[in-house]
Amino acid sequence: ESDALSIGVWLISCRVLGRQVEDAMLAAVWSFARASGYKALLGTYIPTAKNQQVVNLYDRMGFATIEVAADGKRFYRAELTAGRPFPPFMEISDSIRAALAQRS
């Protein structure tokens, strides 16, 4: 969709999952998408044997379920009506902030 940015692949180590690294990753993408003029983020969960532990990641992150396919794929959308803060104990470095600004 022209008003939405699609998250193609979301890779995260199981060693950091649940430590709010996923929250920081989403906050960065969210901020980039809003700054680039998108109205929403799209995400897809494709079930595999190795990613079962993130089956509810998009749900937990506040995305709305658009569709659940017969094969188990789940399609999500999150409206970018407000900002999304980084976890309070994390901050984005100036070099990453500059790189994000160059891409928008």
N, CA, C and O atoms as a DFTB+ gen file, in Angstrom:
416 C
 N C O
     1  1       0.836      -1.181       0.000
     2  2       0.000       0.000       0.000
     3  2       0.874       1.234       0.000
     4  3       1.932       1.255       0.628
     5  1       0.440       2.250      -0.694
     6  2       1.273       3.437      -0.823
     7  2       1.401       4.232       0.469
     8  3       2.369       4.972       0.640
     9  1       0.446       4.094       1.380
    10  2       0.510       4.854       2.627
    11  2       1.190       4.081       3.751
    12  3       1.334       4.597       4.859
    13  1       1.610       2.842       3.473
    14  2       2.164       1.992       4.529
    15  2       3.533       1.445       4.141
    16  3       3.783       1.110       2.983
    17  1       4.397       1.365       5.122
    18  2       5.714       0.764       4.957
    19  2       5.651      -0.672       5.459
    20  3       5.209      -0.923       6.580
    21  1       6.085      -1.596       4.644
    22  2       6.033      -3.010       5.003
    23  2       7.360      -3.466       5.601
    24  3       8.426      -3.199       5.046
    25  1       7.284      -4.145       6.722
    26  2       8.466      -4.754       7.336
    27  2       8.675      -6.076       6.610
    28  3       7.917      -7.026       6.810
    29  1       9.707      -6.139       5.765
    30  2       9.942      -7.320       4.948
    31  2      10.421      -8.512       5.752
    32  3       9.869      -9.606       5.641
    33  1      11.434      -8.304       6.552
    34  2      12.004      -9.364       7.385
    35  2      12.406      -8.736       8.714
    36  3      13.038      -7.680       8.752
    37  1      12.033      -9.395       9.789
    38  2      12.417      -8.925      11.124
    39  2      13.217     -10.045      11.766
    40  3      12.665     -11.072      12.160
    41  1      14.510      -9.837      11.866
    42  2      15.400     -10.834      12.471
    43  2      15.864     -10.333      13.827
    44  3      16.272      -9.181      13.973
    45  1      15.798     -11.208      14.809
    46  2      16.255     -10.857      16.147
    47  2      16.746     -12.131      16.836
    48  3      16.135     -13.193      16.717
    49  1      17.824     -12.008      17.534
    50  2      18.387     -13.147      18.246
    51  2      17.497     -13.538      19.419
    52  3      16.972     -12.676      20.124
    53  1      17.332     -14.822      19.619
    54  2      16.549     -15.291      20.762
    55  2      17.216     -14.899      22.082
    56  3      16.557     -14.862      23.121
    57  1      18.513     -14.607      22.044
    58  2      19.232     -14.218      23.273
    59  2      18.818     -12.846      23.793
    60  3      18.957     -12.564      24.984
    61  1      18.307     -11.985      22.898
    62  2      17.884     -10.655      23.333
    63  2      16.372     -10.484      23.314
    64  3      15.855      -9.485      23.815
    65  1      15.668     -11.438      22.749
    66  2      14.213     -11.370      22.687
    67  2      13.648     -11.321      24.107
    68  3      14.029     -12.116      24.966
    69  1      12.754     -10.399      24.333
    70  2      12.172     -10.232      25.656
    71  2      12.920      -9.256      26.535
    72  3      12.524      -9.016      27.676
    73  1      14.004      -8.686      26.017
    74  2      14.792      -7.701      26.781
    75  2      14.565      -6.294      26.248
    76  3      15.356      -5.385      26.499
    77  1      13.492      -6.132      25.523
    78  2      13.044      -4.867      24.935
    79  2      13.888      -4.404      23.747
    80  3      13.751      -3.261      23.309
    81  1      14.749      -5.261      23.223
    82  2      15.469      -4.911      22.004
    83  2      14.478      -4.816      20.852
    84  3      14.613      -3.959      19.978
    85  1      13.483      -5.694      20.852
    86  2      12.460      -5.641      19.814
    87  2      11.656      -4.341      19.897
    88  3      11.219      -3.816      18.873
    89  1      11.461      -3.826      21.103
    90  2      10.774      -2.547      21.278
    91  2      11.601      -1.402      20.694
    92  3      11.060      -0.501      20.052
    93  1      12.914      -1.443      20.921
    94  2      13.801      -0.419      20.373
    95  2      13.860      -0.504      18.852
    96  3      13.858       0.521      18.169
    97  1      13.912      -1.730      18.319
    98  2      13.931      -1.903      16.864
    99  2      12.661      -1.327      16.249
   100  3      12.724      -0.607      15.252
   101  1      11.513      -1.638      16.838
   102  2      10.261      -1.134      16.299
   103  2      10.178       0.382      16.442
   104  3       9.684       1.053      15.536
   105  1      10.643       0.930      17.544
   106  2      10.620       2.387      17.728
   107  2      11.437       3.078      16.639
   108  3      11.036       4.133      16.147
   109  1      12.569       2.503      16.259
   110  2      13.403       3.084      15.197
   111  2      12.692       3.026      13.849
   112  3      12.671       4.013      13.113
   113  1      12.115       1.884      13.526
   114  2      11.388       1.743      12.259
   115  2      10.163       2.660      12.258
   116  3       9.875       3.316      11.257
   117  1       9.456       2.702      13.363
   118  2       8.269       3.542      13.518
   119  2       8.618       5.008      13.262
   120  3       7.926       5.698      12.514
   121  1       9.695       5.470      13.889
   122  2      10.135       6.855      13.744
   123  2      10.523       7.151      12.295
   124  3      10.157       8.192      11.750
   125  1      11.255       6.242      11.682
   126  2      11.652       6.402      10.286
   127  2      10.426       6.477       9.379
   128  3      10.356       7.332       8.496
   129  1       9.466       5.588       9.592
   130  2       8.264       5.547       8.752
   131  2       7.463       6.846       8.880
   132  3       7.013       7.400       7.876
   133  1       7.287       7.325      10.097
   134  2       6.547       8.582      10.311
   135  2       7.266       9.750       9.666
   136  3       6.636      10.589       9.021
   137  1       8.590       9.813       9.834
   138  2       9.368      10.902       9.246
   139  2       9.342      10.861       7.723
   140  3       9.508      11.888       7.065
   141  1       9.134       9.678       7.169
   142  2       9.090       9.505       5.714
   143  2       7.684       9.710       5.147
   144  3       7.485       9.604       3.937
   145  1       6.721       9.998       6.000
   146  2       5.377      10.304       5.540
   147  2       4.416       9.128       5.464
   148  3       3.297       9.278       4.974
   149  1       4.833       7.967       5.939
   150  2       3.927       6.816       5.933
   151  2       2.881       6.970       7.035
   152  3       3.121       7.602       8.063
   153  1       1.728       6.381       6.793
   154  2       0.624       6.428       7.752
   155  2       0.529       5.162       8.595
   156  3      -0.126       5.159       9.638
   157  1       1.185       4.076       8.145
   158  2       1.060       2.798       8.850
   159  2       2.272       1.917       8.575
   160  3       3.028       2.142       7.629
   161  1       2.435       0.910       9.423
   162  2       3.420      -0.161       9.224
   163  2       2.659      -1.454       9.000
   164  3       1.626      -1.696       9.626
   165  1       3.177      -2.289       8.100
   166  2       2.607      -3.603       7.842
   167  2       3.606      -4.660       8.266
   168  3       4.814      -4.483       8.104
   169  1       3.113      -5.742       8.801
   170  2       3.969      -6.855       9.195
   171  2       3.307      -8.175       8.867
   172  3       2.081      -8.271       8.825
   173  1       4.119      -9.191       8.636
   174  2       3.612     -10.532       8.346
   175  2       4.357     -11.530       9.208
   176  3       5.584     -11.492       9.297
   177  1       3.621     -12.413       9.835
   178  2       4.221     -13.537      10.554
   179  2       4.021     -14.775       9.689
   180  3       2.894     -15.117       9.331
   181  1       5.118     -15.441       9.358
   182  2       5.077     -16.677       8.576
   183  2       5.533     -17.795       9.502
   184  3       6.694     -17.816       9.911
   185  1       4.646     -18.725       9.841
   186  2       5.015     -19.758      10.812
   187  2       6.064     -20.731      10.279
   188  3       5.956     -21.250       9.168
   189  1       7.074     -20.957      11.102
   190  2       8.095     -21.980      10.842
   191  2       8.414     -22.644      12.169
   192  3       7.994     -22.176      13.228
   193  1       9.149     -23.725      12.104
   194  2       9.535     -24.429      13.329
   195  2      10.422     -23.567      14.218
   196  3      10.400     -23.712      15.440
   197  1      11.212     -22.661      13.611
   198  2      12.177     -21.879      14.387
   199  2      11.637     -20.551      14.918
   200  3      12.260     -19.953      15.795
   201  1      10.512     -20.078      14.422
   202  2      10.062     -18.772      14.903
   203  2       8.769     -18.829      15.714
   204  3       8.080     -17.817      15.844
   205  1       8.442     -19.959      16.241
   206  2       7.238     -20.119      17.057
   207  2       7.233     -19.187      18.269
   208  3       6.167     -18.754      18.707
   209  1       8.402     -18.875      18.812
   210  2       8.441     -18.035      20.011
   211  2       8.048     -16.581      19.737
   212  3       7.829     -15.820      20.679
   213  1       7.956     -16.182      18.468
   214  2       7.534     -14.818      18.153
   215  2       6.160     -14.787      17.477
   216  3       5.805     -13.808      16.821
   217  1       5.400     -15.860      17.643
   218  2       4.086     -15.946      17.003
   219  2       3.189     -14.763      17.367
   220  3       2.372     -14.350      16.545
   221  1       3.315     -14.214      18.553
   222  2       2.476     -13.086      18.992
   223  2       3.224     -11.758      19.062
   224  3       2.753     -10.823      19.708
   225  1       4.378     -11.661      18.410
   226  2       5.179     -10.438      18.489
   227  2       4.406      -9.215      18.010
   228  3       4.343      -8.209      18.716
   229  1       3.821      -9.289      16.822
   230  2       3.087      -8.125      16.312
   231  2       1.881      -7.793      17.185
   232  3       1.559      -6.620      17.375
   233  1       1.217      -8.807      17.713
   234  2       0.101      -8.562      18.638
   235  2       0.590      -7.806      19.868
   236  3      -0.019      -6.827      20.298
   237  1       1.698      -8.278      20.421
   238  2       2.262      -7.654      21.625
   239  2       2.711      -6.221      21.367
   240  3       2.697      -5.385      22.271
   241  1       3.108      -5.945      20.129
   242  2       3.588      -4.615      19.767
   243  2       2.451      -3.663      19.388
   244  3       2.696      -2.519      19.005
   245  1       1.208      -4.139      19.497
   246  2       0.073      -3.263      19.257
   247  2      -0.433      -3.207      17.826
   248  3      -1.246      -2.343      17.497
   249  1       0.025      -4.101      16.976
   250  2      -0.474      -4.153      15.605
   251  2      -1.863      -4.796      15.610
   252  3      -2.157      -5.647      16.449
   253  1      -2.705      -4.385      14.675
   254  2      -4.023      -4.992      14.497
   255  2      -3.903      -6.124      13.485
   256  3      -3.223      -5.987      12.469
   257  1      -4.561      -7.233      13.764
   258  2      -4.574      -8.356      12.827
   259  2      -5.497      -8.017      11.672
   260  3      -6.663      -7.677      11.876
   261  1      -4.970      -8.111      10.458
   262  2      -5.767      -7.870       9.257
   263  2      -6.372      -9.174       8.761
   264  3      -7.540      -9.228       8.375
   265  1      -5.549     -10.234       8.778
   266  2      -5.990     -11.514       8.223
   267  2      -5.162     -12.637       8.823
   268  3      -3.982     -12.455       9.122
   269  1      -5.771     -13.779       8.995
   270  2      -5.071     -15.011       9.336
   271  2      -5.398     -16.001       8.224
   272  3      -6.553     -16.384       8.040
   273  1      -4.375     -16.407       7.488
   274  2      -4.560     -17.303       6.349
   275  2      -4.663     -18.759       6.808
   276  3      -4.293     -19.099       7.932
   277  1      -5.165     -19.594       5.931
   278  2      -5.333     -21.022       6.238
   279  2      -4.007     -21.695       6.560
   280  3      -3.972     -22.657       7.328
   281  1      -2.912     -21.198       5.979
   282  2      -1.597     -21.798       6.222
   283  2      -0.930     -21.266       7.492
   284  3       0.208     -21.628       7.791
   285  1      -1.637     -20.401       8.245
   286  2      -1.104     -19.880       9.495
   287  2      -0.431     -18.526       9.389
   288  3      -0.091     -17.931      10.412
   289  1      -0.227     -18.019       8.177
   290  2       0.359     -16.686       8.037
   291  2      -0.590     -15.669       8.644
   292  3      -1.810     -15.775       8.524
   293  1       0.006     -14.678       9.299
   294  2      -0.771     -13.609       9.918
   295  2      -0.304     -12.276       9.347
   296  3       0.895     -12.023       9.228
   297  1      -1.249     -11.442       9.001
   298  2      -0.963     -10.138       8.407
   299  2      -1.441      -9.050       9.360
   300  3      -2.546      -9.118       9.898
   301  1      -0.592      -8.048       9.559
   302  2      -0.826      -7.024      10.579
   303  2      -0.659      -5.619      10.014
   304  3       0.007      -5.403       9.001
   305  1      -1.292      -4.668      10.707
   306  2      -1.146      -3.249      10.369
   307  2      -1.155      -2.438      11.664
   308  3      -1.951      -2.695      12.567
   309  1      -0.260      -1.460      11.741
   310  2      -0.219      -0.522      12.876
   311  2      -0.288       0.895      12.314
   312  3       0.517       1.274      11.464
   313  1      -1.245       1.663      12.790
   314  2      -1.388       3.055      12.372
   315  2      -0.345       3.900      13.095
   316  3      -0.118       3.725      14.292
   317  1       0.280       4.804      12.376
   318  2       1.347       5.637      12.931
   319  2       0.808       6.993      13.371
   320  3       1.385       8.028      13.038
   321  1      -0.281       6.992      14.108
   322  2      -0.925       8.242      14.515
   323  2      -0.152       8.970      15.608
   324  3      -0.285      10.185      15.756
   325  1       0.643       8.247      16.365
   326  2       1.424       8.854      17.450
   327  2       2.846       8.298      17.393
   328  3       3.107       7.290      16.737
   329  1       3.749       8.964      18.084
   330  2       5.113       8.472      18.162
   331  2       5.188       7.214      19.026
   332  3       4.251       6.867      19.744
   333  1       6.313       6.559      18.932
   334  2       6.542       5.350      19.742
   335  2       7.895       5.532      20.432
   336  3       8.924       5.569      19.758
   337  1       7.912       5.643      21.739
   338  2       9.170       5.906      22.441
   339  2      10.075       4.671      22.517
   340  3       9.622       3.528      22.470
   341  1      11.342       4.951      22.633
   342  2      12.306       3.886      22.899
   343  2      12.134       3.454      24.345
   344  3      11.661       4.232      25.174
   345  1      12.513       2.215      24.657
   346  2      12.507       1.822      26.070
   347  2      13.322       2.840      26.872
   348  3      14.339       3.330      26.383
   349  1      12.902       3.160      28.070
   350  2      13.530       4.253      28.823
   351  2      15.012       4.068      29.125
   352  3      15.711       5.053      29.363
   353  1      15.504       2.851      29.123
   354  2      16.914       2.619      29.430
   355  2      17.777       2.531      28.174
   356  3      18.965       2.224      28.270
   357  1      17.204       2.795      26.998
   358  2      17.951       2.756      25.737
   359  2      17.891       4.119      25.077
   360  3      16.967       4.899      25.303
   361  1      18.882       4.385      24.267
   362  2      18.855       5.597      23.458
   363  2      19.488       5.298      22.113
   364  3      20.329       4.407      21.993
   365  1      19.083       6.042      21.115
   366  2      19.633       5.864      19.785
   367  2      20.849       6.780      19.646
   368  3      20.795       7.950      20.026
   369  1      21.932       6.250      19.107
   370  2      23.158       7.040      19.002
   371  2      23.016       8.085      17.906
   372  3      22.193       7.943      17.002
   373  1      23.820       9.130      17.994
   374  2      23.782      10.193      16.995
   375  2      24.117       9.677      15.604
   376  3      23.563      10.174      14.623
   377  1      25.011       8.690      15.486
   378  2      25.376       8.171      14.174
   379  2      24.210       7.411      13.540
   380  3      23.995       7.498      12.331
   381  1      23.468       6.675      14.344
   382  2      22.297       5.960      13.819
   383  2      21.199       6.966      13.484
   384  3      20.527       6.831      12.462
   385  1      21.017       7.957      14.325
   386  2      20.021       8.991      14.073
   387  2      20.333       9.692      12.756
   388  3      19.421       9.958      11.973
   389  1      21.604       9.997      12.497
   390  2      22.001      10.656      11.246
   391  2      21.763       9.745      10.048
   392  3      21.308      10.201       8.999
   393  1      22.067       8.464      10.201
   394  2      21.845       7.508       9.103
   395  2      20.361       7.397       8.785
   396  3      19.989       7.335       7.613
   397  1      19.509       7.371       9.801
   398  2      18.066       7.317       9.575
   399  2      17.581       8.590       8.882
   400  3      16.731       8.530       7.994
   401  1      18.118       9.731       9.285
   402  2      17.709      10.998       8.684
   403  2      18.092      11.068       7.209
   404  3      17.354      11.640       6.408
   405  1      19.233      10.496       6.841
   406  2      19.675      10.495       5.449
   407  2      18.780       9.652       4.562
   408  3      18.635       9.937       3.373
   409  1      18.178       8.612       5.130
   410  2      17.317       7.707       4.357
   411  2      15.924       8.263       4.129
   412  3      15.211       7.800       3.238
   413  1      15.526       9.249       4.919
   414  2      14.158       9.757       4.776
   415  2      14.088      10.900       3.782
   416  3      13.010      11.444       3.541
